[in-house]
Short mmCIF file of C-alpha atoms (C1' of nucleotides) in Angstrom, two decimals:
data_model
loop_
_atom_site.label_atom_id
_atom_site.label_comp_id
_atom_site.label_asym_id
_atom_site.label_seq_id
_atom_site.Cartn_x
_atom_site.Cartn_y
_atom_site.Cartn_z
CA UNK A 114 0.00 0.00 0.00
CA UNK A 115 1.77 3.40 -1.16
CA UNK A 116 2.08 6.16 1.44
CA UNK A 117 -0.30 8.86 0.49
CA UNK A 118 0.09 11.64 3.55
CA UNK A 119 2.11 13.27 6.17
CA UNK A 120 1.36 14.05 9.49
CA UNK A 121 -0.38 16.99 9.69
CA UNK A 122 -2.60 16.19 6.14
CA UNK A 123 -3.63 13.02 8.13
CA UNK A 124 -4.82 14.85 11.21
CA UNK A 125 -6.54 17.00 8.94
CA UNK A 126 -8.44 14.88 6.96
CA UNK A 127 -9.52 12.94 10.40
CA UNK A 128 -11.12 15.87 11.47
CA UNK A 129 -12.95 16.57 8.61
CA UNK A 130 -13.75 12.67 8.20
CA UNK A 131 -15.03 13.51 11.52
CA UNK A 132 -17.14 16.47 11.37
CA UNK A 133 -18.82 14.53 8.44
CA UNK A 134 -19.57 11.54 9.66
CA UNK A 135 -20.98 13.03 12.96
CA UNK A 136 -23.29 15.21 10.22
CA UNK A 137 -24.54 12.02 8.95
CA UNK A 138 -24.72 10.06 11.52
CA UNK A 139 -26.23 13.01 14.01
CA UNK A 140 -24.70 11.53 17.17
CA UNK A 141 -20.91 10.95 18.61
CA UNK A 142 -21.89 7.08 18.69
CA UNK A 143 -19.29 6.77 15.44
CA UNK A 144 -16.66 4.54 15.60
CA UNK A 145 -13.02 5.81 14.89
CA UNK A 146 -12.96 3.29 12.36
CA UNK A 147 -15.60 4.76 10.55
CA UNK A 148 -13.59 8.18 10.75
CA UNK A 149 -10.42 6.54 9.41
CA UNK A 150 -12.27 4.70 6.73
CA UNK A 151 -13.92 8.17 5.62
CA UNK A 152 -10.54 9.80 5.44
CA UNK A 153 -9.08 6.98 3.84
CA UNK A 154 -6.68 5.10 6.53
CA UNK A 155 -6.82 2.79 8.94
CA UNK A 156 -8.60 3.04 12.08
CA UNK A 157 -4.77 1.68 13.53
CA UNK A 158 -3.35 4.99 12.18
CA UNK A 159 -5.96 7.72 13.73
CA UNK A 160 -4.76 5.88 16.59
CA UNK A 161 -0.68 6.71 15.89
CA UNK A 162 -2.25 10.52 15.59
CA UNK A 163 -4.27 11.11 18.14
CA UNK A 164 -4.09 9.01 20.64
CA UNK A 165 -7.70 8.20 21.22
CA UNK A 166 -11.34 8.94 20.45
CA UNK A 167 -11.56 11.62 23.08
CA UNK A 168 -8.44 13.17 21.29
CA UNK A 169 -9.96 13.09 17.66
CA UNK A 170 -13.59 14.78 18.73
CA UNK A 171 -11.42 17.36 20.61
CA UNK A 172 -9.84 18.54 17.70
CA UNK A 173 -12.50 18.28 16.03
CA UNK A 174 -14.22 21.13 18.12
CA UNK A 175 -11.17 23.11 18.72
CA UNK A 176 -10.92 23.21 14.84
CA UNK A 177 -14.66 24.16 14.61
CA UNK A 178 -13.86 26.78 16.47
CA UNK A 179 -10.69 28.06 14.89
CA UNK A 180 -12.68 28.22 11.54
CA UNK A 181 -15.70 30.21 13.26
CA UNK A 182 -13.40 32.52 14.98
CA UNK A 183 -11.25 32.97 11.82
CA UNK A 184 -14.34 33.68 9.43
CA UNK A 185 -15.44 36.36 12.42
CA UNK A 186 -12.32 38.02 12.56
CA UNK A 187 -11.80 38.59 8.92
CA UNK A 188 -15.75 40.25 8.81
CA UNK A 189 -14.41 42.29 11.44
CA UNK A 190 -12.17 43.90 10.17
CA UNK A 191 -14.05 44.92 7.43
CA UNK A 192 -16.30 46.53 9.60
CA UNK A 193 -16.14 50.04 10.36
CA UNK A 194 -19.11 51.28 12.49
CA UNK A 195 -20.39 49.41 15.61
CA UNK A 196 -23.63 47.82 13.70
CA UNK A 197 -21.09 46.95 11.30
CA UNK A 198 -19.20 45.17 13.68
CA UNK A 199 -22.56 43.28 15.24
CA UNK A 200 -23.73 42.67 11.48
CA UNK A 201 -20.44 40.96 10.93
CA UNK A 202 -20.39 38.95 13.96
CA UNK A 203 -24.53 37.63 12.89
CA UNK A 204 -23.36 37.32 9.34
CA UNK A 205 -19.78 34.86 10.29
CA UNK A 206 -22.27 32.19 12.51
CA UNK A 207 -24.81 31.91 9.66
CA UNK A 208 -22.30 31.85 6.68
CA UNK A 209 -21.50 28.67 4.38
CA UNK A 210 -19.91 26.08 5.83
CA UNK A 211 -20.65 26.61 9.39
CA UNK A 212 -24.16 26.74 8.57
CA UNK A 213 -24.44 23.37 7.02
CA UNK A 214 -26.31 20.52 8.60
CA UNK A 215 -22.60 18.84 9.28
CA UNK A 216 -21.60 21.28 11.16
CA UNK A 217 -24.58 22.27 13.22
CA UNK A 218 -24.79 18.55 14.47
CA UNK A 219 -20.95 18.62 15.11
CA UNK A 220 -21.49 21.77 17.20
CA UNK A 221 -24.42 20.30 19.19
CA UNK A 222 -22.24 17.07 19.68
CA UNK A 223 -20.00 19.89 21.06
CA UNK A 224 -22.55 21.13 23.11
CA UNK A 225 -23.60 18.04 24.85
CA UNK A 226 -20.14 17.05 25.53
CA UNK A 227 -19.66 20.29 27.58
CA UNK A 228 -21.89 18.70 30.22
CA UNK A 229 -19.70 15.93 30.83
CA UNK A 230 -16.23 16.93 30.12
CA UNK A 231 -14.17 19.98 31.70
CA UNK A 232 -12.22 20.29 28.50
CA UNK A 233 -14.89 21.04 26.18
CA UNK A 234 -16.94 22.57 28.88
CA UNK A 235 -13.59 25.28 29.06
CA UNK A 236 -13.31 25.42 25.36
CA UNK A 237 -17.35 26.23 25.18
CA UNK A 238 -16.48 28.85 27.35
CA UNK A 239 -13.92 30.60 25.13
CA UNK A 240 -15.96 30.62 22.55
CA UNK A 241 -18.80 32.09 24.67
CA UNK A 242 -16.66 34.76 25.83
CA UNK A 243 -15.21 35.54 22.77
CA UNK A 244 -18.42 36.16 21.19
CA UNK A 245 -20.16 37.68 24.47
CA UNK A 246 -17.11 40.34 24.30
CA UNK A 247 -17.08 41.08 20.48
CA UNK A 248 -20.73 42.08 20.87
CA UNK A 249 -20.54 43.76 23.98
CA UNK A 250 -17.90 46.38 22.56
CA UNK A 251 -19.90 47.14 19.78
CA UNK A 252 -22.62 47.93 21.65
CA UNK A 253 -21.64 49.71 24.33
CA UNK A 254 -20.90 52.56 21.66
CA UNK A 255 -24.82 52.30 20.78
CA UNK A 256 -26.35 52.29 24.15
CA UNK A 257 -25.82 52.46 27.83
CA UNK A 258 -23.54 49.76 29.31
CA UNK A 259 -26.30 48.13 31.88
CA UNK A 260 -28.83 47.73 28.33
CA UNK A 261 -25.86 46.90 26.38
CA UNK A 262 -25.97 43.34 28.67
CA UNK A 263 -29.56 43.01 28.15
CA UNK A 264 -29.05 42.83 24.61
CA UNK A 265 -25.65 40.69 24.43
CA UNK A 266 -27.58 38.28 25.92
CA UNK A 267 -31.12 38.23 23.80
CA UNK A 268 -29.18 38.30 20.87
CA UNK A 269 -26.34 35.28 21.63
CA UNK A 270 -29.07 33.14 22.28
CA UNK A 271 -31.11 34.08 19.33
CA UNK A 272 -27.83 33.98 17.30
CA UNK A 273 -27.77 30.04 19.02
CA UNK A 274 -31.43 28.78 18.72
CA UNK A 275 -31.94 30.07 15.25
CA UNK A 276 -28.74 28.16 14.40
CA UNK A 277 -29.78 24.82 16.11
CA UNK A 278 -33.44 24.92 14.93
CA UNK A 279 -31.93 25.31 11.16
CA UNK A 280 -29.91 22.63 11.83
CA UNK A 281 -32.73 20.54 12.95
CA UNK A 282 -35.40 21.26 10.33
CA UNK A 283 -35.32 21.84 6.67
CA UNK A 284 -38.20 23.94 7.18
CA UNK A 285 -36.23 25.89 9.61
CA UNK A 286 -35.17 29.36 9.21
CA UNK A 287 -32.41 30.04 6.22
CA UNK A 288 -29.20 31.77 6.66
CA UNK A 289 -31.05 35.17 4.78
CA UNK A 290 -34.20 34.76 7.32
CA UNK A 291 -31.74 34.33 10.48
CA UNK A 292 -29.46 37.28 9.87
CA UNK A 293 -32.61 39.27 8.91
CA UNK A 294 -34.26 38.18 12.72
CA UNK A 295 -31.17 38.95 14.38
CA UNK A 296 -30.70 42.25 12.70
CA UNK A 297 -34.51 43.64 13.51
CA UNK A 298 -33.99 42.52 16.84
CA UNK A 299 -30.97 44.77 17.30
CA UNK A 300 -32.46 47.94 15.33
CA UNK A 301 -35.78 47.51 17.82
CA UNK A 302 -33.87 47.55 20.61
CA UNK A 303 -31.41 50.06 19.70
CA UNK A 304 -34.44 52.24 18.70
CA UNK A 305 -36.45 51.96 21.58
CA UNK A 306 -33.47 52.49 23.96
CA UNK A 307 -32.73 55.69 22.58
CA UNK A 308 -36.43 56.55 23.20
CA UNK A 309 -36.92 55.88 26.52
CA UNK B 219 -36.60 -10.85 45.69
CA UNK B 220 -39.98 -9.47 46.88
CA UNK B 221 -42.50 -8.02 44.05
CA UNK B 222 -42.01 -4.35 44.60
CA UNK B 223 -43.94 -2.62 41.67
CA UNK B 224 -46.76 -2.76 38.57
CA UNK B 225 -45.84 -1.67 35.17
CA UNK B 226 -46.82 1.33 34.85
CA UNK B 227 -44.98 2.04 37.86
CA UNK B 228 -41.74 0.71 37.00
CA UNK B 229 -42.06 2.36 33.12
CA UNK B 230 -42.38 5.68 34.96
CA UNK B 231 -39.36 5.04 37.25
CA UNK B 232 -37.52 4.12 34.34
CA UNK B 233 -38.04 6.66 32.64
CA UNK B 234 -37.21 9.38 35.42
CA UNK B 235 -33.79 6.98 35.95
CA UNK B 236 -33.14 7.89 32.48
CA UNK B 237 -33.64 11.90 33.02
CA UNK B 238 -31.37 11.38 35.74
CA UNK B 239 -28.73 9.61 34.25
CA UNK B 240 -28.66 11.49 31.08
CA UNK B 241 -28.31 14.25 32.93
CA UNK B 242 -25.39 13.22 34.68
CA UNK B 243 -23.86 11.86 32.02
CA UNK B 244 -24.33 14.40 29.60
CA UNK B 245 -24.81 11.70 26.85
CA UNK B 246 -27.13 9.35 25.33
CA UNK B 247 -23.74 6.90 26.08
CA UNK B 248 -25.72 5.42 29.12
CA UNK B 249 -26.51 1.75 29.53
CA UNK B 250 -29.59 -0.01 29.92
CA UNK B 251 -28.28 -1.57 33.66
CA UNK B 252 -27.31 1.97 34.74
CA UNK B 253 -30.51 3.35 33.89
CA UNK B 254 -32.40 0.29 35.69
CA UNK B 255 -30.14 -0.02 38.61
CA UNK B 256 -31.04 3.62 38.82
CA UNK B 257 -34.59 2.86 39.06
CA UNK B 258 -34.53 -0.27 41.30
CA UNK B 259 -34.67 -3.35 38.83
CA UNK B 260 -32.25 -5.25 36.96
CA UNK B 261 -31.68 -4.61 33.11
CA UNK B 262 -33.55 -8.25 32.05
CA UNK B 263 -36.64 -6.11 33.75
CA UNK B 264 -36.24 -3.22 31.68
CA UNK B 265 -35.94 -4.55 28.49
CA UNK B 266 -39.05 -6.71 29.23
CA UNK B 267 -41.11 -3.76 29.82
CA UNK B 268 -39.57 -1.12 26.98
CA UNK B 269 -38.57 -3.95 24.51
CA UNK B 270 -34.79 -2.34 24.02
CA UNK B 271 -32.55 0.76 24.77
CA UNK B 272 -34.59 2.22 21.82
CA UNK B 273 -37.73 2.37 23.30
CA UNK B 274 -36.55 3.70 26.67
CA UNK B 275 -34.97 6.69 25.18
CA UNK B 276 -37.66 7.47 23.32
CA UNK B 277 -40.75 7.38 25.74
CA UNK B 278 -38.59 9.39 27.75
CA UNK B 279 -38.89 12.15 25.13
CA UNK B 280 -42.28 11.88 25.20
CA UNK B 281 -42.71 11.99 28.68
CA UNK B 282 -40.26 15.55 28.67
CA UNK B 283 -42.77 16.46 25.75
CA UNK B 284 -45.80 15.51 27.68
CA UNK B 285 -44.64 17.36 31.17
CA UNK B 286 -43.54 21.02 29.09
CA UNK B 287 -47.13 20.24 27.43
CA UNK B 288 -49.27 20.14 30.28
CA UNK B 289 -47.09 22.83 32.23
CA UNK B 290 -48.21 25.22 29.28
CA UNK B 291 -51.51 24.70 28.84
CA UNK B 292 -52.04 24.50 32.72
CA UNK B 293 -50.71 28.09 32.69
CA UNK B 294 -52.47 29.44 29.05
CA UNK B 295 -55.77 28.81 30.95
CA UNK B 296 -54.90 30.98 33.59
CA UNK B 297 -54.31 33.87 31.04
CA UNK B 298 -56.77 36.21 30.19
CA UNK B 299 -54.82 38.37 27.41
CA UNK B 300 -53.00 38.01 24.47
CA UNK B 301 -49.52 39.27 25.79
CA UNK B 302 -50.53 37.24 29.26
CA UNK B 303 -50.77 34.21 26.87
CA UNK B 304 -47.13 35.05 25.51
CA UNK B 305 -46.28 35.44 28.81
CA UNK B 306 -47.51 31.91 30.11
CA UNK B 307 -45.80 30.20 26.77
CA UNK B 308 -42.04 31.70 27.97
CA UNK B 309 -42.71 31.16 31.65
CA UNK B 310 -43.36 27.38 31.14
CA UNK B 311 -40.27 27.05 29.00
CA UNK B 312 -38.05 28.38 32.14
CA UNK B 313 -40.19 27.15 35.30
CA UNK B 314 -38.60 24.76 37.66
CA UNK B 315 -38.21 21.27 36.70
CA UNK B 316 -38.28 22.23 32.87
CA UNK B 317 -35.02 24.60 33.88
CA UNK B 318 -32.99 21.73 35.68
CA UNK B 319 -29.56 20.92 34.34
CA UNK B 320 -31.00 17.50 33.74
CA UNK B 321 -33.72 18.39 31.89
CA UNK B 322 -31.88 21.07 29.56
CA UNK B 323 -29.84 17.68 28.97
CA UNK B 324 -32.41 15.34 28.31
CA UNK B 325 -33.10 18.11 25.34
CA UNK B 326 -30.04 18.40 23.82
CA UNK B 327 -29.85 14.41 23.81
CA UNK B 328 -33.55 14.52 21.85
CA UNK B 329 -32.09 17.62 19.52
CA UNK B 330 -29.23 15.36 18.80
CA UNK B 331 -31.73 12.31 17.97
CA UNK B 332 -34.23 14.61 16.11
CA UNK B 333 -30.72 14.61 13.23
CA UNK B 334 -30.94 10.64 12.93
CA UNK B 335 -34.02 9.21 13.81
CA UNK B 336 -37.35 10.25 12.39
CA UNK B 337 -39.38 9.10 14.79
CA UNK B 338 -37.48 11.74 16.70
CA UNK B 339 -37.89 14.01 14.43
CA UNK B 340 -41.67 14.04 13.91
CA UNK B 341 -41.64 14.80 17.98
CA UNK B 342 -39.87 17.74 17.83
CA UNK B 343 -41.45 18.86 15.00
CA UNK B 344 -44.95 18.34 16.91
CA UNK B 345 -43.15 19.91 19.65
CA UNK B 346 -42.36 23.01 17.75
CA UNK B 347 -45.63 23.34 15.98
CA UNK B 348 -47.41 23.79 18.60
CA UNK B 349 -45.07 26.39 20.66
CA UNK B 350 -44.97 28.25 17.23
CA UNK B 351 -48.91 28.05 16.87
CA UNK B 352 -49.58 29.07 20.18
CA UNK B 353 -47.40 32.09 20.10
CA UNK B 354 -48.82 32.86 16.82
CA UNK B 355 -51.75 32.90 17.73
CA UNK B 356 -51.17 35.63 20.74
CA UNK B 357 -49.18 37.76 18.28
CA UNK B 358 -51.95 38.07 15.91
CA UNK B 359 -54.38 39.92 18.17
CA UNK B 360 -51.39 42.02 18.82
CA UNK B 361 -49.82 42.92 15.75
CA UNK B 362 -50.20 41.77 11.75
CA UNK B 363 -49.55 38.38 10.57
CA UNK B 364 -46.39 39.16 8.75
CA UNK B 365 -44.91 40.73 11.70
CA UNK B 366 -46.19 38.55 14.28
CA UNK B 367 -44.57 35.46 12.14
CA UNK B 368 -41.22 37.54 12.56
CA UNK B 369 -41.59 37.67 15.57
CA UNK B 370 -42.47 34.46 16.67
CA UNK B 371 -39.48 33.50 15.10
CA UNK B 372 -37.01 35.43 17.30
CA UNK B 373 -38.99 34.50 20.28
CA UNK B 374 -38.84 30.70 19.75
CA UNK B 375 -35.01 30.67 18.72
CA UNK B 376 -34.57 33.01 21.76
CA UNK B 377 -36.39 30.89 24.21
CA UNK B 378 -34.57 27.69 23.17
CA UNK B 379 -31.00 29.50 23.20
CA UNK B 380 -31.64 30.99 26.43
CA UNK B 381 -32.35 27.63 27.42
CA UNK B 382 -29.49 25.77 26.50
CA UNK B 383 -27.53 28.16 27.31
CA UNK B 384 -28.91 27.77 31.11
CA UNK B 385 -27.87 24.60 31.24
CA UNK B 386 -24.54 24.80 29.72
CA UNK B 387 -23.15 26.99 31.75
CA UNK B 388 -23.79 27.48 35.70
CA UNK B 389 -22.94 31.35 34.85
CA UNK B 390 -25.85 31.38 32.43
CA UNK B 391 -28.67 33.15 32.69
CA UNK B 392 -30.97 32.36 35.12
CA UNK B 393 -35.01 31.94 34.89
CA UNK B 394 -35.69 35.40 35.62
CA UNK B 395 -32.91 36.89 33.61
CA UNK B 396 -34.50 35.00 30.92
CA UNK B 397 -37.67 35.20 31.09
CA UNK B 398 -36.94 38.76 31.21
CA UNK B 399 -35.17 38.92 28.28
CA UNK B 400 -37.88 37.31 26.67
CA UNK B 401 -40.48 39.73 27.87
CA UNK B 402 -37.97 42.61 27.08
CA UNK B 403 -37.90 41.70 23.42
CA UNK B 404 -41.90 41.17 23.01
CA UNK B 405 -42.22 44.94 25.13
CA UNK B 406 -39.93 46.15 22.10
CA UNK B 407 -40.79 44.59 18.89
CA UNK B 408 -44.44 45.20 19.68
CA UNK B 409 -43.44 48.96 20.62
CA UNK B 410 -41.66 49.84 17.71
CA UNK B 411 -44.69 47.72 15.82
CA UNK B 412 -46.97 49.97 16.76
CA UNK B 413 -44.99 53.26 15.97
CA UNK B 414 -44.96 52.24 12.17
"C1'" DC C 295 -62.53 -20.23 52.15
"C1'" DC C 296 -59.01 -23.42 50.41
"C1'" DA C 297 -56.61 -25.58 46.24
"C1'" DT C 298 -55.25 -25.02 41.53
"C1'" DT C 299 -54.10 -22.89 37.45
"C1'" DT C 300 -52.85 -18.87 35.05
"C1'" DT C 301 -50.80 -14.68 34.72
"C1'" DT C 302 -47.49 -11.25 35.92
"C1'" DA C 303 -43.05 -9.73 38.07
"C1'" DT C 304 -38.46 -10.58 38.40
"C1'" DT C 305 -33.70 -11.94 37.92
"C1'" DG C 306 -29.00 -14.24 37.17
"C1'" DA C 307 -26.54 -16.11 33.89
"C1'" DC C 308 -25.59 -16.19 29.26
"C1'" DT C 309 -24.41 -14.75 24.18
"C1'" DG C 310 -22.99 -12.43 20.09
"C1'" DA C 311 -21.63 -8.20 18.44
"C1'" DT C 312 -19.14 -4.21 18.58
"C1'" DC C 313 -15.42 -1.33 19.53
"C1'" DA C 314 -11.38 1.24 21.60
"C1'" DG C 315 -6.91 0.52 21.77
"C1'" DT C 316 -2.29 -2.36 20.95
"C1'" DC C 317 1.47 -4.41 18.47
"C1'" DA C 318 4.56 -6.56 15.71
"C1'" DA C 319 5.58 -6.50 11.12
"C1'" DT C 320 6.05 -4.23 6.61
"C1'" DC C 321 7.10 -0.54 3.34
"C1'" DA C 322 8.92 3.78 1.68
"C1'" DA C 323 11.69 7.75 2.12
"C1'" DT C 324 15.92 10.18 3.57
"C1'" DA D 119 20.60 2.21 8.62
"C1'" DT D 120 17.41 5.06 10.61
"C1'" DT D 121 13.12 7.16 10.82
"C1'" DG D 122 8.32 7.76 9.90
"C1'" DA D 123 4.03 5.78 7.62
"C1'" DT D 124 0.97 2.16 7.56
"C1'" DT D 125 -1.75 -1.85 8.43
"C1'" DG D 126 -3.91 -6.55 9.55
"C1'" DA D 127 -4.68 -9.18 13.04
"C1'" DC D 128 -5.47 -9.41 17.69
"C1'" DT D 129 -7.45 -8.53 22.68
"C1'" DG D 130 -10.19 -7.32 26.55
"C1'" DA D 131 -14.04 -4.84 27.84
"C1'" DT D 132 -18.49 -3.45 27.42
"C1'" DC D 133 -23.13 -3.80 26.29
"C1'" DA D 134 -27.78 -4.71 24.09
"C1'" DG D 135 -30.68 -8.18 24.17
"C1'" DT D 136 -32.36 -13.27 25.37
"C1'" DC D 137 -33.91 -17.00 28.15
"C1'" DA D 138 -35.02 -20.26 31.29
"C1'" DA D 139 -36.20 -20.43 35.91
"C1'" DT D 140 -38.45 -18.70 40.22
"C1'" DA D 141 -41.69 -16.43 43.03
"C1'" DA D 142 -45.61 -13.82 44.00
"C1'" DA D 143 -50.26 -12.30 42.81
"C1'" DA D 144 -54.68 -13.00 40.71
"C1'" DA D 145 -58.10 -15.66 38.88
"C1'" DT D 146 -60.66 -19.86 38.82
"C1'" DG D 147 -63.28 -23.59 40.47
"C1'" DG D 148 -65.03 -26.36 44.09
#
DNA sequence: CCATTTTTATTGACTGATCAGTCAATCAAT
DNA sequence: ATTGATTGACTGATCAGTCAATAAAAATGG
């Protein structure tokens, strides 16, 4: 059998093997031979990688969340004004590949595994954090700090339940609807709180 | 071994064992024996009653389905308004047992299902029907049908990311924060509805 | 109100399958 | 010759699901 990869190429295409085949299978119950068949080695060799199953998923998250904090980053530097900024951080968690049905299951394999394992559950909280402070800076330079929290909140978890319920139903919203909700949502609030 | 319960009465322990240890476990990944020693009966008496693992995991759904059912429409027939409907639909979604960490990870385990089993699926989808109805139905006394489907829209994402996001994280929000922020948006879509 | 049959509750002991993880042995590059 | 890539074949553990056997309750008949 020819040698067809080097290190890092193999860990690679595990994790993508991975993300895929918890997309189509929905659930972590997927063996690692599975994975290795998918990315076209042996289950013996994701072994030599990684280490172990627990290793593979990991990576498989962290990378996740590389890629969503890379596609954020580059919209935000685009972005000039504060609702630019908040538009860019919407736009990055409902854009192409991280709003496929792969990846929304991979991210709610994600999320259940934060209940059970400190490691995800601190990784989770990065990415909570990360996102909690890019919108909070934006909008402190629209409204008063104590509404600014108010609002960081409402809008994280709309950003995350219009993102799992697309990833759950066909039917469910698309990425144009979900941006769209998210964005009245802001200009409501914004509007009202100058207002009052 | 004395006799020590009926059917139904063992099917309902079983199923709260399962709640339990789900919740603990943060993963469907839970055998049959835990689950049973959990409840007070060996596997062999488990599978009897539920057939296989299957079974148990599903009725458990149901019952989770069942409970946030009659919790809502316990509360909707207290209501005399519109927006007091609304309000009855959130407050069920974040009142006690509903809000448990165990609960909030009994859902993410049926989310996760919903992507690979259709039986699953067609639960949650009756599950979401008929939050989305009955909030659709309070909107429309209270603003058009095009906005009020809008709405509902950010309301249901933002109820279920408020919710998982509960249970993810001890520093989440709490029931009143979120049922708050819940109320907070309504207050201000419907406000700036109205200006229009 | 007893004796019996039938039904229901219950389990320990078993099985077959599956799977994470190992290892010694190849094969190719440097 | 040394190092890294690669695998087939193996192992030990775990687990869903079965089954035959027991015991208690309920039903039946006298």
């Amino acid at each position: 059998m020819p040698r067809t990869g080097t290190e890092p190429a193999r860990r690679q295409a595990l994790i993508n093997a991975a993300i895929d085949m918890i997309g189509e299978n929905g659930s972590t119950e997927v063996t690692v031979k599975e994975i290795a068949t998918r990315a076209g080695m042996s289950s013996a060799l994701a072994f030599h990688y990684f280490g172990g199953k627990d290793e593979i998923i990991f990576e498989t998250m962290r990378h996740l969340m590389r890629e969503l904090g890379k596609s954020t980053i580059a919209r935000l530097q685009k972005a000039e004004t504060p609702l630019a900024r908040l538009d860019a951080v919407i736009a990055s968690s409902f854009e192409g590949d991280q709003f496929s049905r792969t990846t929304i299951a991979a991210w709610l394999v994600f999320y259940m595994r934060a209940l059970s394992s400190d490691a995800s559950a601190r990784l989770l909280t990065i990415y909570t954090r990360r996102l909690r402070s890019n919108i909070l800076h934006a909008l402190r330079q629209l409204c008063v700090s104590r509404e600014a929290e108010n609002i960081e909140q409402g809008l994280s978890a709309m950003i995350d339940g219009l993102y799992i319920r697309h990833g759950l139903r066909p039917q469910g919203p698309n990425a144009d609807e979900a941006i769209h909700t998210c964005r009245d949502f802001l200009d409501r609030q914004l509007a009202s709180e100058r207002i009052e």
